[in-house]
Amino acid sequence: MIDHFTINKRLISGILTKYRTTFEAFCELITNAIHARAGKIIITIEASELLGKTADVSFKSITIRDDGTGVSKSEFKSKILDIATDSKKAQGGKGVGRFAAIQLGSRMEIETVAKDPLDAKTYCTKLIVDTKDWQSSPALDKIPLEVNHTEIHSNTESYYQVTISNFYSASATKEEKHLRMLKCFFNSDIQRAIFERYTDVILRGKAQISINGHKILAEDHVIGEIENRSTVFKAHDGADYPLKFQYMQVKAKESGHKIFLRVENGDISTVAHSYDYTGDIPAENQWIAFVDSPYFGADTDACRGLFMSDLNPDTAIVTNAIKEGVDTFFTEKYATYYDFTAKLKNDTAYPYRQKSASSLTRASVFNQLAFCIEERHHLLKRKSDLRNLVYGLVDRSLNYRELPKTHDALIFNRLWHGKCF
């Protein structure tokens, strides 16, 4: 049958393919599946055969399939084809989430199986949308859409599946950067990116997410125990709001640690904003801090705007409260290290006592190396005369990506193995 979009033209302007990034659009599809009570979400990413060589487009297709409630034949038009109508307010959005796929590629195929509440029969419904067809059309509600409903007589379980293809070329994404596929879609990076975005869902076992046959499990990413803390901040109007922190160390040797702010999206926590934490932390792997608060509300854009604008009188208050909470956690977590660095900075052998380090990163790396040496050889505790020599060698080694095979390196190796102590 031929059908059409139902559109409120007052609301349609600028809401399709307007997620900040392709990853956010991709996550919208996953969130929809979770809200449809999916127990399993299966993602299949098929790369181009020319990936990494001469391909202008790196992907053939991306498929997201869930075993949720699906969309029945009689409800398909209202749930799928009604875009940005006032009736969508009851569902908490503008009704464009199902079409987030077209920000990744111009062709989207929807396939769903569900039992129809009107005649109690089960149908498989298919719809193909290709935005190339939109170029010659004066309005979206004039585009003919072929929707096929096929009755299924077997006991097929309900599902909803979206397949994305015809990804945008480099020339297209040069002009419209929000259509560009981010690096996180490549290789194992996508597993980590999804784990970060849906940590709450994965930890609670609310849905099982897999990519190309690999289940995303917390134990594949988290090191040690997950720790929780809480505090309260006072807004400019005098009201108190709780801040809940969830800390976890993850298997990632990245230079920076991250803070993720989450909002309530139905019965799941959704990441609304993130930024780097640059504290001096003696950890080989990366730390992530998730922050939840009823103050953030349920509006992702509003939460992001709070931390990107100086117009809101609470911006500085909330930012400082989060920083103080995270600082306090790491101060307690690494109390021995911070006690050492306080003494180190006052020691005459400390190379940055009189002259500042060229960067905070350099000072942080030096402090952590000095701490490792102290744990083994107790130079500072013993007030060893070798402090000046060792700290000088460590400082000079930071001028290189790797310690060069020079006289300094030979001395450093002997010092490290205790042959000069």
CSV table of C-alpha atoms in Angstrom, one decimal, residues 7-371:
chain,number,residue,atom,x,y,z
A,7,ILE,CA,3.7,16.2,9.4
A,8,ASN,CA,3.1,19.2,11.4
A,9,LYS,CA,5.0,21.7,9.3
A,10,ARG,CA,5.2,24.2,12.2
A,11,LEU,CA,7.4,21.6,14.0
A,12,ILE,CA,9.2,19.8,11.2
A,13,SER,CA,11.8,22.5,10.4
A,14,GLY,CA,15.3,21.5,11.5
A,15,ILE,CA,14.6,18.4,13.5
A,16,LEU,CA,15.5,15.6,11.1
A,17,THR,CA,19.2,14.6,11.0
A,18,LYS,CA,20.0,17.3,13.5
A,19,TYR,CA,21.7,15.2,16.2
A,20,ARG,CA,25.0,16.7,17.1
A,21,THR,CA,26.9,13.6,15.8
A,22,THR,CA,26.2,10.4,14.0
A,23,PHE,CA,27.0,8.5,17.3
A,24,GLU,CA,24.2,10.3,19.1
A,25,ALA,CA,21.8,9.5,16.2
A,26,PHE,CA,23.0,5.8,16.4
A,27,CYS,CA,22.4,5.8,20.2
A,28,GLU,CA,18.8,7.1,19.7
A,29,LEU,CA,18.0,3.9,17.9
A,30,ILE,CA,19.4,1.8,20.7
A,31,THR,CA,17.5,3.9,23.3
A,32,ASN,CA,14.3,3.3,21.3
A,33,ALA,CA,14.9,-0.4,21.4
A,34,ILE,CA,15.4,-0.3,25.2
A,35,HIS,CA,12.2,1.7,25.6
A,36,ALA,CA,10.4,-1.0,23.5
A,37,ARG,CA,11.3,-3.4,26.3
A,38,ALA,CA,13.9,-5.2,24.3
A,39,GLY,CA,15.9,-7.9,26.2
A,40,LYS,CA,18.4,-8.3,23.4
A,41,ILE,CA,19.8,-5.7,21.0
A,42,ILE,CA,21.9,-7.1,18.2
A,43,ILE,CA,24.1,-4.7,16.2
A,44,THR,CA,25.8,-5.8,13.0
A,45,ILE,CA,28.3,-3.4,11.3
A,46,GLU,CA,29.5,-4.4,7.8
A,47,ALA,CA,32.5,-2.5,6.7
A,48,SER,CA,33.4,-1.7,3.1
A,49,GLU,CA,35.8,-4.2,1.4
A,50,LEU,CA,38.0,-1.2,0.6
A,51,LEU,CA,38.1,0.0,4.2
A,52,GLY,CA,41.5,1.5,5.0
A,53,LYS,CA,42.5,1.6,1.3
A,54,THR,CA,40.7,3.8,-1.2
A,55,ALA,CA,37.1,3.7,-0.1
A,56,ASP,CA,35.3,7.0,0.0
A,57,VAL,CA,32.6,5.4,2.2
A,58,SER,CA,33.8,3.0,5.0
A,59,PHE,CA,30.6,1.0,5.6
A,60,LYS,CA,28.3,-1.1,3.7
A,61,SER,CA,25.5,-1.4,6.3
A,62,ILE,CA,24.6,-1.1,9.9
A,63,THR,CA,21.7,-3.2,11.3
A,64,ILE,CA,20.1,-2.8,14.7
A,65,ARG,CA,17.7,-5.5,15.6
A,66,ASP,CA,15.8,-5.9,18.9
A,67,ASP,CA,13.4,-8.4,20.4
A,68,GLY,CA,11.1,-5.7,21.8
A,69,THR,CA,7.4,-5.2,21.2
A,70,GLY,CA,7.7,-4.3,17.5
A,71,VAL,CA,5.1,-2.1,15.8
A,72,SER,CA,1.8,-3.6,14.8
A,73,LYS,CA,0.1,-3.2,11.4
A,74,SER,CA,-2.7,-1.0,12.7
A,75,GLU,CA,-0.3,1.2,14.7
A,76,PHE,CA,2.4,1.6,12.1
A,77,LYS,CA,1.2,4.9,10.7
A,78,SER,CA,0.7,6.6,14.0
A,79,LYS,CA,3.9,5.3,15.6
A,80,ILE,CA,6.3,5.5,12.6
A,81,LEU,CA,4.9,7.8,10.0
A,82,ASP,CA,3.6,10.6,12.2
A,83,ILE,CA,6.5,13.0,12.4
A,84,ALA,CA,6.7,15.9,14.8
A,85,THR,CA,3.0,16.0,15.5
A,86,ASP,CA,1.5,17.2,18.7
A,87,SER,CA,0.4,13.7,19.6
A,88,LYS,CA,4.1,12.7,20.1
A,89,LYS,CA,4.3,14.9,23.2
A,90,ALA,CA,2.7,12.1,25.2
A,91,GLN,CA,5.6,9.9,24.1
A,92,GLY,CA,8.2,12.4,25.4
A,93,GLY,CA,9.5,13.6,22.0
A,94,LYS,CA,8.9,14.9,18.5
A,95,GLY,CA,8.5,11.5,17.0
A,96,VAL,CA,11.7,11.6,14.9
A,97,GLY,CA,13.8,9.1,16.9
A,98,ARG,CA,12.9,6.3,14.5
A,99,PHE,CA,14.4,8.3,11.7
A,100,ALA,CA,17.8,9.0,13.4
A,101,ALA,CA,19.2,6.4,11.0
A,102,ILE,CA,19.1,8.7,8.1
A,103,GLN,CA,21.8,10.9,9.7
A,104,LEU,CA,24.1,8.0,9.1
A,105,GLY,CA,23.1,6.9,5.6
A,106,SER,CA,20.5,8.0,3.1
A,107,ARG,CA,18.7,4.6,2.9
A,108,MET,CA,16.9,3.1,5.9
A,109,GLU,CA,14.9,-0.1,5.8
A,110,ILE,CA,12.5,-0.8,8.7
A,111,GLU,CA,11.3,-4.3,9.2
A,112,THR,CA,9.1,-5.3,12.2
A,113,VAL,CA,7.0,-8.2,13.3
A,114,ALA,CA,4.2,-7.7,15.8
A,115,LYS,CA,0.7,-9.1,16.7
A,116,ASP,CA,-2.0,-6.7,15.7
A,117,PRO,CA,-4.4,-5.7,18.5
A,118,LEU,CA,-7.4,-5.3,16.1
A,119,ASP,CA,-7.5,-8.7,14.4
A,120,ALA,CA,-5.1,-10.7,16.6
A,121,LYS,CA,-3.1,-11.6,13.6
A,122,THR,CA,0.7,-11.3,13.3
A,123,TYR,CA,2.2,-9.2,10.5
A,124,CYS,CA,5.6,-8.5,9.1
A,125,THR,CA,5.8,-4.8,8.1
A,126,LYS,CA,8.4,-3.4,5.8
A,127,LEU,CA,9.2,0.2,4.9
A,128,ILE,CA,12.1,1.6,2.9
A,129,VAL,CA,13.0,5.3,3.1
A,130,ASP,CA,15.7,6.8,0.9
A,131,THR,CA,16.3,10.5,1.4
A,132,LYS,CA,17.4,10.7,-2.3
A,133,ASP,CA,13.7,10.6,-3.1
A,134,TRP,CA,13.2,13.8,-1.0
A,135,GLN,CA,15.4,16.0,-3.2
A,136,SER,CA,12.8,16.3,-5.9
A,137,SER,CA,9.7,16.5,-3.7
A,138,PRO,CA,8.2,19.8,-2.6
A,139,ALA,CA,7.3,18.5,0.9
A,140,LEU,CA,7.8,15.4,2.9
A,141,ASP,CA,4.1,14.7,3.2
A,142,LYS,CA,4.0,14.4,-0.6
A,143,ILE,CA,6.5,11.6,-0.8
A,144,PRO,CA,4.9,8.3,-1.6
A,145,LEU,CA,6.0,5.5,0.8
A,146,GLU,CA,5.4,1.9,0.0
A,147,VAL,CA,4.5,0.1,3.2
A,148,ASN,CA,4.1,-3.7,2.9
A,149,HIS,CA,2.2,-5.7,5.5
A,150,THR,CA,2.5,-9.5,5.2
A,151,GLU,CA,0.6,-11.8,7.5
A,152,ILE,CA,2.7,-14.5,9.2
A,153,HIS,CA,1.1,-17.7,10.2
A,154,SER,CA,4.1,-19.1,12.1
A,155,ASN,CA,4.8,-18.3,15.8
A,156,THR,CA,7.4,-15.6,15.0
A,157,GLU,CA,8.4,-13.6,18.0
A,158,SER,CA,8.1,-9.8,17.7
A,159,TYR,CA,11.1,-7.7,16.7
A,160,TYR,CA,12.1,-4.4,15.2
A,161,GLN,CA,14.9,-4.0,12.8
A,162,VAL,CA,16.6,-1.0,11.2
A,163,THR,CA,19.1,-1.4,8.4
A,164,ILE,CA,21.2,1.6,7.3
A,165,SER,CA,23.0,1.9,4.0
A,166,ASN,CA,24.1,4.4,1.4
A,167,PHE,CA,26.4,6.2,3.8
A,168,TYR,CA,27.3,9.8,3.0
A,169,SER,CA,30.4,10.5,1.0
A,170,ALA,CA,33.4,12.6,2.1
A,171,SER,CA,32.2,15.5,-0.1
A,172,ALA,CA,28.8,15.5,1.6
A,173,THR,CA,30.1,15.3,5.1
A,174,LYS,CA,32.6,18.1,4.4
A,175,GLU,CA,29.7,20.5,4.2
A,176,GLU,CA,27.6,18.9,6.8
A,177,LYS,CA,29.9,17.6,9.5
A,178,HIS,CA,27.1,16.2,11.6
A,179,LEU,CA,26.7,13.5,8.9
A,180,ARG,CA,30.3,12.3,9.4
A,181,MET,CA,30.8,8.8,10.8
A,182,LEU,CA,32.9,9.2,13.9
A,183,LYS,CA,36.0,7.2,14.6
A,184,CYS,CA,34.3,5.3,17.5
A,185,PHE,CA,32.4,3.3,14.9
A,186,PHE,CA,35.6,1.5,13.8
A,187,ASN,CA,37.0,-1.7,15.3
A,188,SER,CA,36.5,-2.3,19.0
A,189,ASP,CA,36.1,1.4,19.7
A,190,ILE,CA,32.3,1.1,19.2
A,191,GLN,CA,32.1,-1.5,22.0
A,192,ARG,CA,33.7,0.9,24.4
A,193,ALA,CA,31.6,3.8,23.2
A,194,ILE,CA,28.4,1.9,23.7
A,195,PHE,CA,29.5,0.7,27.1
A,196,GLU,CA,30.2,4.2,28.3
A,197,ARG,CA,26.8,5.4,26.9
A,198,TYR,CA,24.8,2.5,28.3
A,199,THR,CA,26.7,1.6,31.5
A,200,ASP,CA,23.6,1.8,33.6
A,201,VAL,CA,21.7,-0.5,31.2
A,202,ILE,CA,24.5,-3.1,31.1
A,203,LEU,CA,25.3,-3.1,34.8
A,204,ARG,CA,21.6,-3.6,35.7
A,205,GLY,CA,21.2,-6.3,33.0
A,206,LYS,CA,18.2,-4.4,31.6
A,207,ALA,CA,19.2,-5.3,28.0
A,208,GLN,CA,21.9,-7.3,26.4
A,209,ILE,CA,23.7,-5.5,23.7
A,210,SER,CA,26.0,-7.3,21.2
A,211,ILE,CA,28.0,-6.0,18.2
A,212,ASN,CA,29.0,-8.4,15.4
A,213,GLY,CA,28.4,-11.4,17.7
A,214,HIS,CA,30.4,-9.9,20.7
A,215,LYS,CA,28.4,-9.3,23.8
A,216,ILE,CA,29.2,-6.1,25.7
A,217,LEU,CA,29.9,-7.2,29.2
A,218,ALA,CA,30.9,-5.0,32.2
A,219,GLU,CA,33.8,-7.4,33.1
A,220,ASP,CA,35.4,-6.7,29.7
A,221,HIS,CA,35.7,-3.0,30.6
A,222,VAL,CA,35.7,-2.5,34.3
A,223,ILE,CA,38.7,-3.0,36.6
A,224,GLY,CA,38.0,-3.7,40.3
A,225,GLU,CA,35.0,-2.5,42.2
A,226,ILE,CA,32.5,0.2,41.2
A,227,GLU,CA,32.3,2.8,44.0
A,228,ASN,CA,29.5,5.2,44.8
A,229,ARG,CA,29.5,8.6,46.6
A,230,SER,CA,27.0,11.4,47.1
A,231,THR,CA,26.9,15.0,48.1
A,232,VAL,CA,24.5,18.0,47.9
A,233,PHE,CA,24.8,21.4,46.3
A,234,LYS,CA,22.8,24.5,46.9
A,235,ALA,CA,21.4,26.3,43.8
A,236,HIS,CA,21.2,30.1,43.5
A,237,ASP,CA,17.6,30.0,44.6
A,238,GLY,CA,18.6,28.3,47.8
A,239,ALA,CA,17.2,24.9,47.0
A,240,ASP,CA,19.3,21.8,47.8
A,241,TYR,CA,20.0,19.2,45.1
A,242,PRO,CA,21.7,15.8,45.5
A,243,LEU,CA,24.6,14.8,43.3
A,244,LYS,CA,25.3,11.0,43.0
A,245,PHE,CA,28.7,9.9,41.8
A,246,GLN,CA,29.5,6.4,40.4
A,247,TYR,CA,33.2,5.8,39.9
A,248,MET,CA,34.8,3.0,37.9
A,249,GLN,CA,38.3,2.3,36.5
A,250,VAL,CA,38.2,1.0,32.9
A,251,LYS,CA,40.6,-0.9,30.7
A,252,ALA,CA,41.8,2.0,28.6
A,253,LYS,CA,45.3,3.5,28.6
A,254,GLU,CA,44.2,7.0,27.8
A,255,SER,CA,45.9,10.1,29.1
A,256,GLY,CA,42.7,11.7,30.4
A,257,HIS,CA,39.9,10.7,32.7
A,258,LYS,CA,36.3,11.4,32.0
A,259,ILE,CA,33.2,12.8,33.7
A,260,PHE,CA,29.8,11.9,32.3
A,261,LEU,CA,26.6,13.7,33.3
A,262,ARG,CA,23.5,11.6,33.0
A,263,VAL,CA,19.7,12.4,32.8
A,264,GLU,CA,16.7,10.2,33.3
A,265,ASN,CA,15.3,9.0,30.0
A,266,GLY,CA,12.3,6.9,30.8
A,267,ASP,CA,13.7,4.1,33.1
A,268,ILE,CA,17.3,4.4,31.9
A,269,SER,CA,20.1,6.9,32.5
A,270,THR,CA,21.3,8.6,29.4
A,271,VAL,CA,24.6,10.5,29.0
A,272,ALA,CA,23.8,14.1,28.3
A,273,HIS,CA,27.2,15.7,28.5
A,274,SER,CA,30.8,14.7,29.1
A,275,TYR,CA,34.2,16.4,29.7
A,276,ASP,CA,37.7,15.5,30.6
A,277,TYR,CA,39.0,15.5,34.2
A,278,THR,CA,42.6,16.6,34.3
A,279,GLY,CA,43.5,15.8,37.9
A,280,ASP,CA,46.9,14.2,38.9
A,281,ILE,CA,45.8,10.6,39.3
A,282,PRO,CA,48.5,7.8,39.6
A,283,ALA,CA,46.4,5.3,37.7
A,284,GLU,CA,47.7,3.3,34.7
A,285,ASN,CA,44.2,2.9,33.3
A,286,GLN,CA,41.4,5.5,32.8
A,287,TRP,CA,38.8,6.5,35.5
A,288,ILE,CA,35.2,7.4,34.6
A,289,ALA,CA,32.9,9.3,36.9
A,290,PHE,CA,29.2,9.2,36.2
A,291,VAL,CA,27.2,12.0,37.8
A,292,ASP,CA,23.4,11.9,38.3
A,293,SER,CA,21.1,14.6,39.8
A,294,PRO,CA,17.4,15.4,39.6
A,295,TYR,CA,18.6,19.0,38.9
A,296,PHE,CA,19.7,17.9,35.4
A,297,GLY,CA,16.1,16.9,34.6
A,298,ALA,CA,15.3,14.7,31.6
A,299,ASP,CA,16.3,17.1,28.9
A,300,THR,CA,19.6,16.2,27.3
A,301,ASP,CA,19.9,19.5,25.4
A,302,ALA,CA,19.1,21.5,28.6
A,303,CYS,CA,21.7,19.6,30.6
A,304,ARG,CA,24.4,20.1,27.9
A,305,GLY,CA,23.5,23.8,27.6
A,306,LEU,CA,23.9,24.3,31.4
A,307,PHE,CA,27.6,23.3,31.1
A,308,MET,CA,28.2,25.2,27.9
A,309,SER,CA,26.8,28.5,28.9
A,310,ASP,CA,27.7,31.2,31.5
A,311,LEU,CA,24.2,32.7,31.3
A,312,ASN,CA,22.7,30.2,33.8
A,313,PRO,CA,23.5,31.4,37.4
A,314,ASP,CA,23.9,27.8,38.5
A,315,THR,CA,26.6,26.8,36.0
A,316,ALA,CA,29.5,27.7,38.2
A,317,ILE,CA,27.8,26.3,41.3
A,318,VAL,CA,27.1,22.9,39.8
A,319,THR,CA,30.5,22.7,38.0
A,320,ASN,CA,32.4,23.5,41.2
A,321,ALA,CA,30.3,21.0,43.2
A,322,ILE,CA,31.1,18.2,40.7
A,323,LYS,CA,34.8,19.1,40.7
A,324,GLU,CA,34.9,19.2,44.5
A,325,GLY,CA,33.1,15.8,44.7
A,326,VAL,CA,35.5,14.2,42.2
A,327,ASP,CA,38.6,15.8,43.8
A,328,THR,CA,37.6,14.5,47.2
A,329,PHE,CA,37.1,11.0,45.9
A,330,PHE,CA,40.6,10.8,44.3
A,331,THR,CA,42.2,12.5,47.3
A,332,GLU,CA,40.8,9.8,49.5
A,333,LYS,CA,41.5,7.0,47.0
A,334,TYR,CA,45.1,7.9,46.5
A,335,ALA,CA,45.9,9.5,49.9
A,336,THR,CA,49.4,7.9,50.0
A,337,TYR,CA,50.3,9.4,46.7
A,338,TYR,CA,49.0,12.9,47.5
A,339,ASP,CA,50.8,12.8,50.8
A,340,PHE,CA,54.0,11.9,49.0
A,341,THR,CA,53.7,14.6,46.3
A,342,ALA,CA,53.0,17.2,49.0
A,343,LYS,CA,56.4,16.3,50.6
A,344,LEU,CA,58.1,16.0,47.2
A,345,LYS,CA,57.1,19.5,46.1
A,346,ASN,CA,58.8,20.9,49.3
A,347,ASP,CA,62.0,18.8,48.8
A,348,THR,CA,65.1,20.6,47.6
A,349,ALA,CA,65.7,18.0,45.0
A,350,TYR,CA,62.3,18.6,43.3
A,351,PRO,CA,63.1,20.0,39.9
A,352,TYR,CA,60.0,22.2,39.7
A,353,ARG,CA,60.4,23.8,43.1
A,354,GLN,CA,62.1,27.0,41.9
A,355,LYS,CA,61.1,26.7,38.2
A,356,SER,CA,57.7,25.6,37.1
A,357,ALA,CA,57.3,22.6,34.8
A,358,SER,CA,56.7,23.3,31.1
A,359,SER,CA,53.2,21.8,31.5
A,360,LEU,CA,50.9,20.4,34.2
A,361,THR,CA,51.0,17.0,32.3
A,362,ARG,CA,54.8,17.0,32.6
A,363,ALA,CA,54.7,17.7,36.3
A,364,SER,CA,52.0,15.0,36.8
A,365,VAL,CA,54.1,12.4,34.9
A,366,PHE,CA,57.2,13.3,36.9
A,367,ASN,CA,55.3,13.0,40.2
A,368,GLN,CA,54.0,9.6,39.3
A,369,LEU,CA,57.4,8.3,38.2
A,370,ALA,CA,58.9,9.6,41.4
A,371,PHE,CA,56.2,7.9,43.4
